[in-house]
PDB file of C-alpha atoms in Angstrom:
ATOM      1  CA  MET F  21      -0.143   0.112  -0.083  1.00 75.00           C
ATOM      2  CA  LYS F  22       1.486   3.847  -1.156  1.00 84.00           C
ATOM      3  CA  GLN F  23       2.527   5.533   1.808  1.00 90.00           C
ATOM      4  CA  ALA F  24       1.069   8.969   2.071  1.00 91.00           C
ATOM      5  CA  LYS F  25       3.288  11.854   2.409  1.00 91.00           C
ATOM      6  CA  VAL F  26       0.281  14.677   2.929  1.00 95.00           C
ATOM      7  CA  ARG F  27      -1.702  15.209   5.885  1.00 97.00           C
ATOM      8  CA  LEU F  28      -4.711  17.789   5.953  1.00 96.00           C
ATOM      9  CA  TYR F  29      -7.231  19.348   8.010  1.00 97.00           C
ATOM     10  CA  VAL F  30     -10.175  19.849   7.077  1.00 97.00           C
ATOM     11  CA  GLU F  31     -13.633  21.016   8.016  1.00 95.00           C
ATOM     12  CA  GLN F  32     -16.084  17.848   5.877  1.00 96.00           C
ATOM     13  CA  PRO F  33     -17.010  15.262   7.879  1.00 97.00           C
ATOM     14  CA  LEU F  34     -14.488  12.048   7.402  1.00 98.00           C
ATOM     15  CA  ALA F  35     -16.525   7.994   6.998  1.00 98.00           C
ATOM     16  CA  LYS F  36     -15.923   5.343   5.485  1.00 98.00           C
ATOM     17  CA  GLY F  37     -16.295   6.254   1.356  1.00 97.00           C
ATOM     18  CA  GLN F  38     -17.239   9.946   2.127  1.00 97.00           C
ATOM     19  CA  SER F  39     -16.224  12.476  -0.575  1.00 97.00           C
ATOM     20  CA  VAL F  40     -14.379  15.382   0.505  1.00 98.00           C
ATOM     21  CA  PRO F  41     -13.833  17.937  -1.460  1.00 97.00           C
ATOM     22  CA  LEU F  42     -11.079  20.509  -1.552  1.00 96.00           C
ATOM     23  CA  ASP F  43     -11.142  23.944  -2.354  1.00 93.00           C
ATOM     24  CA  ARG F  44      -8.660  25.761  -4.319  1.00 93.00           C
ATOM     25  CA  ASP F  45      -6.043  26.882  -1.863  1.00 93.00           C
ATOM     26  CA  GLN F  46      -5.434  22.846  -1.234  1.00 94.00           C
ATOM     27  CA  ALA F  47      -6.224  21.436  -4.446  1.00 95.00           C
ATOM     28  CA  HIS F  48      -3.113  23.887  -5.603  1.00 95.00           C
ATOM     29  CA  TYR F  49      -0.735  22.667  -2.712  1.00 95.00           C
ATOM     30  CA  LEU F  50      -1.673  18.913  -4.003  1.00 96.00           C
ATOM     31  CA  PHE F  51      -1.902  18.854  -7.029  1.00 95.00           C
ATOM     32  CA  GLY F  52       0.057  22.395  -7.938  1.00 93.00           C
ATOM     33  CA  VAL F  53       3.217  21.946  -5.322  1.00 94.00           C
ATOM     34  CA  MET F  54       2.748  18.250  -4.208  1.00 94.00           C
ATOM     35  CA  ARG F  55       2.491  17.093  -7.634  1.00 94.00           C
ATOM     36  CA  MET F  56       0.170  14.462  -6.256  1.00 95.00           C
ATOM     37  CA  GLY F  57      -2.123  12.788  -9.060  1.00 94.00           C
ATOM     38  CA  LEU F  58      -5.364  10.077  -9.002  1.00 96.00           C
ATOM     39  CA  GLY F  59      -5.279   7.295  -6.701  1.00 96.00           C
ATOM     40  CA  ASP F  60      -2.573   9.237  -4.289  1.00 96.00           C
ATOM     41  CA  PRO F  61      -3.140   8.565  -0.507  1.00 97.00           C
ATOM     42  CA  VAL F  62      -3.643  11.689   1.603  1.00 97.00           C
ATOM     43  CA  LEU F  63      -4.596  11.877   5.674  1.00 98.00           C
ATOM     44  CA  LEU F  64      -7.398  13.941   6.739  1.00 98.00           C
ATOM     45  CA  PHE F  65      -8.593  15.012   9.950  1.00 98.00           C
ATOM     46  CA  ASN F  66     -10.795  17.339  11.153  1.00 97.00           C
ATOM     47  CA  GLY F  67     -10.644  17.382  15.134  1.00 96.00           C
ATOM     48  CA  GLN F  68     -13.739  14.950  15.359  1.00 96.00           C
ATOM     49  CA  ASP F  69     -13.790  11.972  13.205  1.00 98.00           C
ATOM     50  CA  GLY F  70      -9.945  10.945  13.551  1.00 98.00           C
ATOM     51  CA  GLU F  71      -7.543  10.750  10.846  1.00 98.00           C
ATOM     52  CA  TRP F  72      -8.435   9.124   7.899  1.00 98.00           C
ATOM     53  CA  ARG F  73      -6.498   7.376   4.927  1.00 98.00           C
ATOM     54  CA  CYS F  74      -8.182   8.928   1.632  1.00 98.00           C
ATOM     55  CA  ILE F  75      -7.447   8.818  -2.139  1.00 97.00           C
ATOM     56  CA  VAL F  76      -7.199  11.400  -4.784  1.00 97.00           C
ATOM     57  CA  ALA F  77     -10.841  10.640  -7.044  1.00 97.00           C
ATOM     58  CA  LYS F  78     -10.059  14.158  -8.806  1.00 96.00           C
ATOM     59  CA  ALA F  79      -7.861  16.060  -9.345  1.00 95.00           C
ATOM     60  CA  GLY F  80      -7.851  19.772 -10.770  1.00 90.00           C
ATOM     61  CA  LYS F  81      -5.887  23.151 -10.973  1.00 85.00           C
ATOM     62  CA  ARG F  82      -8.673  24.767  -8.659  1.00 89.00           C
ATOM     63  CA  ALA F  83     -10.469  22.316  -7.140  1.00 93.00           C
ATOM     64  CA  GLY F  84     -10.559  18.415  -6.116  1.00 95.00           C
ATOM     65  CA  GLU F  85     -12.359  15.670  -4.319  1.00 97.00           C
ATOM     66  CA  LEU F  86     -11.174  12.780  -2.120  1.00 98.00           C
ATOM     67  CA  VAL F  87     -12.486   9.661  -1.086  1.00 98.00           C
ATOM     68  CA  CYS F  88     -12.030   8.074   2.824  1.00 98.00           C
ATOM     69  CA  GLU F  89     -10.891   4.515   2.584  1.00 97.00           C
ATOM     70  CA  GLU F  90      -9.977   3.544   6.136  1.00 97.00           C
ATOM     71  CA  GLN F  91      -9.691   5.755   9.809  1.00 98.00           C
ATOM     72  CA  THR F  92      -5.701   5.415  10.612  1.00 97.00           C
ATOM     73  CA  LYS F  93      -5.817   7.206  13.706  1.00 97.00           C
ATOM     74  CA  PRO F  94      -9.206   7.553  16.428  1.00 98.00           C
ATOM     75  CA  LEU F  95      -9.551  10.791  17.808  1.00 97.00           C
ATOM     76  CA  GLN F  96      -7.523  11.257  20.446  1.00 96.00           C
ATOM     77  CA  MET F  97      -8.609  14.364  22.893  1.00 96.00           C
ATOM     78  CA  PRO F  98      -6.343  16.411  24.885  1.00 96.00           C
ATOM     79  CA  PRO F  99      -6.072  17.410  28.272  1.00 97.00           C
ATOM     80  CA  ASP F 100      -8.627  19.559  29.386  1.00 98.00           C
ATOM     81  CA  LEU F 101      -6.066  22.617  30.031  1.00 98.00           C
ATOM     82  CA  TRP F 102      -6.074  25.861  28.877  1.00 98.00           C
ATOM     83  CA  LEU F 103      -3.161  27.812  28.126  1.00 98.00           C
ATOM     84  CA  VAL F 104      -3.512  31.398  28.530  1.00 98.00           C
ATOM     85  CA  PHE F 105      -0.829  33.854  28.209  1.00 97.00           C
ATOM     86  CA  ALA F 106       0.170  37.575  27.013  1.00 96.00           C
ATOM     87  CA  PRO F 107       0.977  37.743  23.489  1.00 94.00           C
ATOM     88  CA  ILE F 108       4.095  39.126  22.847  1.00 90.00           C
ATOM     89  CA  LYS F 109       5.838  39.655  19.438  1.00 85.00           C
ATOM     90  CA  LYS F 110       4.507  38.154  16.451  1.00 83.00           C
ATOM     91  CA  ALA F 111       6.433  35.382  15.703  1.00 90.00           C
ATOM     92  CA  ARG F 112       6.854  34.838  19.260  1.00 93.00           C
ATOM     93  CA  THR F 113       3.318  34.712  19.818  1.00 95.00           C
ATOM     94  CA  ASP F 114       2.965  32.400  16.305  1.00 96.00           C
ATOM     95  CA  PHE F 115       5.909  29.789  18.489  1.00 96.00           C
ATOM     96  CA  ILE F 116       3.641  29.722  21.372  1.00 97.00           C
ATOM     97  CA  VAL F 117       0.357  28.666  19.491  1.00 98.00           C
ATOM     98  CA  GLU F 118       2.448  26.480  17.434  1.00 97.00           C
ATOM     99  CA  LYS F 119       4.255  24.712  20.652  1.00 97.00           C
ATOM    100  CA  ALA F 120       0.811  25.080  22.722  1.00 98.00           C
ATOM    101  CA  ALA F 121      -0.793  22.873  19.956  1.00 97.00           C
ATOM    102  CA  GLU F 122       1.386  20.314  19.746  1.00 97.00           C
ATOM    103  CA  MET F 123       2.074  19.757  23.226  1.00 97.00           C
ATOM    104  CA  GLY F 124      -1.986  18.861  24.086  1.00 96.00           C
ATOM    105  CA  ALA F 125      -3.861  22.384  25.123  1.00 98.00           C
ATOM    106  CA  ALA F 126      -7.098  21.819  24.482  1.00 98.00           C
ATOM    107  CA  ARG F 127      -7.706  25.814  24.490  1.00 98.00           C
ATOM    108  CA  ILE F 128      -5.341  28.710  23.363  1.00 98.00           C
ATOM    109  CA  MET F 129      -6.078  32.171  25.590  1.00 98.00           C
ATOM    110  CA  PRO F 130      -4.652  35.439  24.318  1.00 97.00           C
ATOM    111  CA  VAL F 131      -5.225  37.900  26.964  1.00 97.00           C
ATOM    112  CA  GLN F 132      -4.258  41.500  27.666  1.00 96.00           C
ATOM    113  CA  THR F 133      -2.407  42.386  30.965  1.00 96.00           C
ATOM    114  CA  ALA F 134      -1.564  45.986  32.103  1.00 95.00           C
ATOM    115  CA  PHE F 135       2.205  45.334  30.270  1.00 93.00           C
ATOM    116  CA  THR F 136       1.271  43.465  27.761  1.00 91.00           C
ATOM    117  CA  ASN F 137       2.605  45.041  24.465  1.00 79.00           C
ATOM    118  CA  SER F 138      -0.429  44.301  21.837  1.00 77.00           C
ATOM    119  CA  GLU F 139      -3.328  45.392  22.132  1.00 77.00           C
ATOM    120  CA  ARG F 140      -4.568  43.213  18.994  1.00 86.00           C
ATOM    121  CA  ILE F 141      -4.222  40.038  17.292  1.00 91.00           C
ATOM    122  CA  ARG F 142      -5.667  38.274  14.227  1.00 94.00           C
ATOM    123  CA  GLN F 143      -7.344  35.429  16.159  1.00 96.00           C
ATOM    124  CA  ASP F 144      -7.666  33.907  12.704  1.00 96.00           C
ATOM    125  CA  ARG F 145      -4.031  33.599  11.509  1.00 96.00           C
ATOM    126  CA  LEU F 146      -3.572  32.326  15.347  1.00 97.00           C
ATOM    127  CA  GLN F 147      -5.933  29.630  14.690  1.00 97.00           C
ATOM    128  CA  ALA F 148      -4.222  29.061  10.986  1.00 97.00           C
ATOM    129  CA  HIS F 149      -0.596  27.961  12.851  1.00 97.00           C
ATOM    130  CA  ALA F 150      -2.670  25.647  15.318  1.00 98.00           C
ATOM    131  CA  VAL F 151      -3.990  23.866  12.693  1.00 97.00           C
ATOM    132  CA  GLU F 152      -0.641  23.617  10.578  1.00 96.00           C
ATOM    133  CA  ALA F 153       1.027  22.561  14.084  1.00 97.00           C
ATOM    134  CA  ALA F 154      -1.906  19.363  14.113  1.00 97.00           C
ATOM    135  CA  GLU F 155      -0.941  18.603  10.552  1.00 96.00           C
ATOM    136  CA  GLN F 156       2.582  18.520  11.333  1.00 95.00           C
ATOM    137  CA  CYS F 157       2.772  16.337  14.945  1.00 94.00           C
ATOM    138  CA  GLY F 158       0.185  14.614  13.511  1.00 95.00           C
ATOM    139  CA  GLY F 159      -2.685  15.293  16.313  1.00 95.00           C
ATOM    140  CA  THR F 160      -6.349  14.645  15.468  1.00 97.00           C
ATOM    141  CA  TYR F 161      -7.547  17.520  17.524  1.00 97.00           C
ATOM    142  CA  VAL F 162      -7.061  21.514  16.603  1.00 97.00           C
ATOM    143  CA  PRO F 163      -7.170  23.401  19.814  1.00 98.00           C
ATOM    144  CA  GLU F 164      -9.192  26.658  19.491  1.00 98.00           C
ATOM    145  CA  VAL F 165      -7.745  30.021  19.546  1.00 98.00           C
ATOM    146  CA  THR F 166      -9.714  32.763  21.231  1.00 98.00           C
ATOM    147  CA  ASP F 167      -9.728  35.946  20.778  1.00 96.00           C
ATOM    148  CA  LEU F 168      -7.982  38.704  23.093  1.00 96.00           C
ATOM    149  CA  GLN F 169      -9.838  39.576  25.758  1.00 96.00           C
ATOM    150  CA  LYS F 170      -8.112  41.497  29.403  1.00 96.00           C
ATOM    151  CA  LEU F 171      -7.126  38.942  32.053  1.00 97.00           C
ATOM    152  CA  ASP F 172      -9.085  41.143  34.858  1.00 96.00           C
ATOM    153  CA  ARG F 173     -12.683  40.001  32.466  1.00 97.00           C
ATOM    154  CA  LEU F 174     -11.108  36.737  32.443  1.00 97.00           C
ATOM    155  CA  LEU F 175     -10.796  35.968  36.592  1.00 97.00           C
ATOM    156  CA  SER F 176     -13.895  37.805  37.095  1.00 96.00           C
ATOM    157  CA  ASP F 177     -16.006  34.787  35.228  1.00 96.00           C
ATOM    158  CA  TRP F 178     -12.909  31.931  36.357  1.00 97.00           C
ATOM    159  CA  PRO F 179     -15.054  28.951  36.624  1.00 97.00           C
ATOM    160  CA  GLU F 180     -15.150  27.211  40.075  1.00 95.00           C
ATOM    161  CA  ASP F 181     -13.803  23.607  39.254  1.00 96.00           C
ATOM    162  CA  ARG F 182     -10.710  24.447  36.872  1.00 98.00           C
ATOM    163  CA  GLN F 183      -7.393  25.194  38.837  1.00 97.00           C
ATOM    164  CA  LEU F 184      -4.493  27.992  37.409  1.00 97.00           C
ATOM    165  CA  MET F 185      -1.016  27.072  37.525  1.00 97.00           C
ATOM    166  CA  PHE F 186       0.196  30.809  37.941  1.00 97.00           C
ATOM    167  CA  CYS F 187       3.804  30.841  36.630  1.00 95.00           C
ATOM    168  CA  ASP F 188       5.038  34.125  39.059  1.00 92.00           C
ATOM    169  CA  GLU F 189       8.351  35.430  37.318  1.00 89.00           C
ATOM    170  CA  ALA F 190       9.067  37.230  41.044  1.00 86.00           C
ATOM    171  CA  GLU F 191       9.122  33.666  42.195  1.00 84.00           C
ATOM    172  CA  VAL F 192      12.027  33.039  40.119  1.00 82.00           C
ATOM    173  CA  GLY F 193      14.936  30.580  41.934  1.00 73.00           C
ATOM    174  CA  SER F 194      12.217  29.572  45.149  1.00 79.00           C
ATOM    175  CA  ALA F 195      11.010  25.842  45.504  1.00 72.00           C
ATOM    176  CA  LYS F 196       7.589  26.534  44.752  1.00 78.00           C
ATOM    177  CA  ARG F 197       6.072  23.329  42.878  1.00 80.00           C
ATOM    178  CA  LEU F 198       2.349  21.976  42.297  1.00 81.00           C
ATOM    179  CA  GLY F 199       2.945  20.244  45.205  1.00 75.00           C
ATOM    180  CA  ASN F 200      -0.178  17.824  45.846  1.00 79.00           C
ATOM    181  CA  ALA F 201      -2.635  19.663  44.242  1.00 84.00           C
ATOM    182  CA  SER F 202      -5.038  17.998  41.583  1.00 87.00           C
ATOM    183  CA  GLY F 203      -8.001  18.178  39.343  1.00 88.00           C
ATOM    184  CA  ASP F 204      -9.073  17.735  36.168  1.00 93.00           C
ATOM    185  CA  LYS F 205      -9.623  20.484  34.592  1.00 97.00           C
ATOM    186  CA  TRP F 206      -6.568  23.247  34.315  1.00 98.00           C
ATOM    187  CA  ALA F 207      -5.131  26.250  32.798  1.00 98.00           C
ATOM    188  CA  ILE F 208      -1.645  28.118  32.674  1.00 98.00           C
ATOM    189  CA  LEU F 209      -0.891  31.387  33.297  1.00 98.00           C
ATOM    190  CA  ILE F 210       2.215  32.857  31.184  1.00 97.00           C
ATOM    191  CA  GLY F 211       2.637  36.263  31.847  1.00 94.00           C
ATOM    192  CA  PRO F 212       4.231  39.400  29.461  1.00 92.00           C
ATOM    193  CA  GLU F 213       8.190  40.201  28.655  1.00 87.00           C
ATOM    194  CA  GLY F 214       6.942  42.895  31.396  1.00 87.00           C
ATOM    195  CA  GLY F 215       5.852  40.944  33.685  1.00 91.00           C
ATOM    196  CA  PHE F 216       2.857  40.971  35.917  1.00 94.00           C
ATOM    197  CA  SER F 217       1.629  44.332  37.185  1.00 95.00           C
ATOM    198  CA  ASP F 218       1.656  44.370  41.517  1.00 95.00           C
ATOM    199  CA  ALA F 219      -2.522  44.629  41.169  1.00 97.00           C
ATOM    200  CA  GLU F 220      -2.584  41.075  39.055  1.00 97.00           C
ATOM    201  CA  ARG F 221      -0.041  39.655  40.681  1.00 95.00           C
ATOM    202  CA  ALA F 222      -2.135  40.383  44.541  1.00 96.00           C
ATOM    203  CA  ARG F 223      -5.420  38.920  42.958  1.00 97.00           C
ATOM    204  CA  LEU F 224      -3.760  35.676  41.340  1.00 97.00           C
ATOM    205  CA  HIS F 225      -2.189  35.074  45.004  1.00 95.00           C
ATOM    206  CA  ALA F 226      -5.101  35.364  46.341  1.00 96.00           C
ATOM    207  CA  HIS F 227      -7.093  33.793  43.584  1.00 96.00           C
ATOM    208  CA  PRO F 228      -8.532  30.631  45.651  1.00 95.00           C
ATOM    209  CA  ASN F 229      -8.222  28.036  42.383  1.00 96.00           C
ATOM    210  CA  ALA F 230      -4.411  29.553  42.150  1.00 96.00           C
ATOM    211  CA  HIS F 231      -1.295  27.387  42.303  1.00 95.00           C
ATOM    212  CA  VAL F 232       1.619  29.732  42.257  1.00 94.00           C
ATOM    213  CA  VAL F 233       5.100  27.885  40.405  1.00 94.00           C
ATOM    214  CA  ALA F 234       8.328  28.765  39.955  1.00 92.00           C
ATOM    215  CA  LEU F 235       9.997  27.508  36.763  1.00 93.00           C
ATOM    216  CA  GLY F 236      13.114  27.012  37.789  1.00 90.00           C
ATOM    217  CA  PRO F 237      16.681  28.967  38.842  1.00 91.00           C
ATOM    218  CA  ARG F 238      16.516  31.670  35.373  1.00 91.00           C
ATOM    219  CA  ILE F 239      14.291  33.926  34.220  1.00 89.00           C
ATOM    220  CA  LEU F 240      12.673  32.286  30.939  1.00 92.00           C
ATOM    221  CA  ARG F 241      11.665  34.306  28.265  1.00 93.00           C
ATOM    222  CA  ALA F 242       7.731  34.137  27.564  1.00 93.00           C
ATOM    223  CA  ASP F 243       7.607  31.879  24.532  1.00 95.00           C
ATOM    224  CA  THR F 244      10.265  29.604  27.038  1.00 96.00           C
ATOM    225  CA  ALA F 245       8.400  29.615  29.409  1.00 95.00           C
ATOM    226  CA  ALA F 246       4.690  28.525  28.061  1.00 97.00           C
ATOM    227  CA  VAL F 247       6.965  25.384  26.851  1.00 97.00           C
ATOM    228  CA  ALA F 248       8.312  24.733  30.079  1.00 96.00           C
ATOM    229  CA  ALA F 249       5.158  25.121  31.958  1.00 96.00           C
ATOM    230  CA  MET F 250       3.299  22.854  29.890  1.00 97.00           C
ATOM    231  CA  THR F 251       6.022  20.269  30.003  1.00 96.00           C
ATOM    232  CA  LEU F 252       5.614  20.424  33.931  1.00 93.00           C
ATOM    233  CA  TRP F 253       2.074  20.335  33.826  1.00 95.00           C
ATOM    234  CA  GLN F 254       1.570  17.473  31.235  1.00 95.00           C
ATOM    235  CA  GLN F 255       3.887  15.856  33.527  1.00 92.00           C
ATOM    236  CA  ALA F 256       2.488  16.108  36.367  1.00 91.00           C
ATOM    237  CA  PHE F 257      -1.111  15.818  35.172  1.00 92.00           C
ATOM    238  CA  GLY F 258      -1.612  15.252  31.444  1.00 92.00           C
ATOM    239  CA  ASP F 259      -1.193  12.478  29.113  1.00 92.00           C
ATOM    240  CA  TRP F 260       2.754  12.266  29.651  1.00 87.00           C
ATOM    241  CA  LYS F 261       2.415  10.169  32.887  1.00 72.00           C
TER     242      LYS F 261
END
């Protein structure tokens, strides 16, 4: 059986015998860039039906069609983990979204803090980065990237059953860890390059669901901190155990 070399995210349902139409960009990529033709295999996933091996049934410059043959992976849901972070410079924000999708975040949530450098984001562009990351890493689920919201509002509406891993750069070098924390629903909060304000830090330390942690003996860049924090959480509570 010919091995599939391309993996794509689609929004259509996937099932045995299901026809999947391709839009212009997808057709151009498969047939113009990758030089695929009739009968060639492609792996598809939609975040709901797992991964499917499909065959090119129609190939054109502006359109095409695939047909699902067999499921190659079931849907693998990530842990119920939100990554909450303050956007930074464009390329580094892209990096955070990509790595969060690869490492198993269920939702990615940009927030505006007192010292956030960016006052707006392109939610659609960041969502596209999450899709690309899932395509590349073999995931069958694509986390939602929400639009930018204020940290104060998010904390005011915080769910009572969700724990919060607060990565406080002021605790650098301390021994504060997750310890005996528990719970199935979690979020990780990463601050901006300028850190949290005194008011934000006081509110977070007083939050009933917050668990203050230190990420080692050195102050990390925000994008590095996101990866480090997700690694620690996954090893303690996630699907890396």
